[in-house]
XYZ file of N, CA and C in Angstrom:
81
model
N 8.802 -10.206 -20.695
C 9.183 -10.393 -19.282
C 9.897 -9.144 -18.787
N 9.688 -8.479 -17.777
C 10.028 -7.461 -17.060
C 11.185 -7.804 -16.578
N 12.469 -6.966 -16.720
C 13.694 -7.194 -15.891
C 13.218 -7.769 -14.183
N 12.860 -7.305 -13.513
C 12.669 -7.620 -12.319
C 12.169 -8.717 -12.233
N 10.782 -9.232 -12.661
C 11.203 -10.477 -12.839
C 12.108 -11.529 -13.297
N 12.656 -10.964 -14.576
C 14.017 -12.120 -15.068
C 15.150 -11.797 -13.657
N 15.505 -11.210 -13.225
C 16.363 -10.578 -12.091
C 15.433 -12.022 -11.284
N 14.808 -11.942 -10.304
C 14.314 -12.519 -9.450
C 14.223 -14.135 -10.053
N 14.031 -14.187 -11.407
C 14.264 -16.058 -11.973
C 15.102 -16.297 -11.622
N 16.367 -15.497 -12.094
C 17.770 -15.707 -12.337
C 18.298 -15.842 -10.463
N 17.957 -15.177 -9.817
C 18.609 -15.528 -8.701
C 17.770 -16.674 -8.014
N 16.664 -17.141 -8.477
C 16.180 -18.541 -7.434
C 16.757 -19.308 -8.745
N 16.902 -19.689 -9.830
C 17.626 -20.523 -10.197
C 18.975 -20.833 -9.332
N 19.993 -19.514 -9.578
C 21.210 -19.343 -8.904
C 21.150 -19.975 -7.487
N 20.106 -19.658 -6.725
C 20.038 -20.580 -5.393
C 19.668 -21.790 -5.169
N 19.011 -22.255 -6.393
C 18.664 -23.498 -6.394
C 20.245 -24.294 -6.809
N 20.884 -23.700 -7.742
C 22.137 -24.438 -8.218
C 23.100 -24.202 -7.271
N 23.337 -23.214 -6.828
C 24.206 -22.979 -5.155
C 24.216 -24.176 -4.068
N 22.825 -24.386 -3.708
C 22.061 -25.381 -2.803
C 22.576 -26.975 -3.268
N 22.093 -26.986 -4.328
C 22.371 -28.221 -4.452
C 23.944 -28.972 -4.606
N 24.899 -27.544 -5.386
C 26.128 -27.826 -5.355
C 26.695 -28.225 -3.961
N 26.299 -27.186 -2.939
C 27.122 -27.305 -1.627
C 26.568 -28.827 -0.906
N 25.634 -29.098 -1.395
C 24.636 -30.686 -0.689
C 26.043 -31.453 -1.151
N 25.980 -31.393 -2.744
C 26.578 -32.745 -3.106
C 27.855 -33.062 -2.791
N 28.254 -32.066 -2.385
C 30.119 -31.311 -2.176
C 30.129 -31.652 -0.820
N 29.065 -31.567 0.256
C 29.414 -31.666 1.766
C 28.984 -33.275 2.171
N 28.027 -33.681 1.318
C 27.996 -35.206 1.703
C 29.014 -36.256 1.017
């Protein structure tokens, strides 16, 4: 796996876990 891709996993994971934290935290 090419850094740039692991780079680019790693931050839509990170936004996926961001996203969902702030959902569960604001409802």
């Amino acid at each position: 796996m090419s850094p740039r891709s692991m780079v680019a996993t790693l931050s839509f994971m990170g936004a996926g876990f961001v996203s969902v934290y702030v959902l569960c935290h604001l409802i």
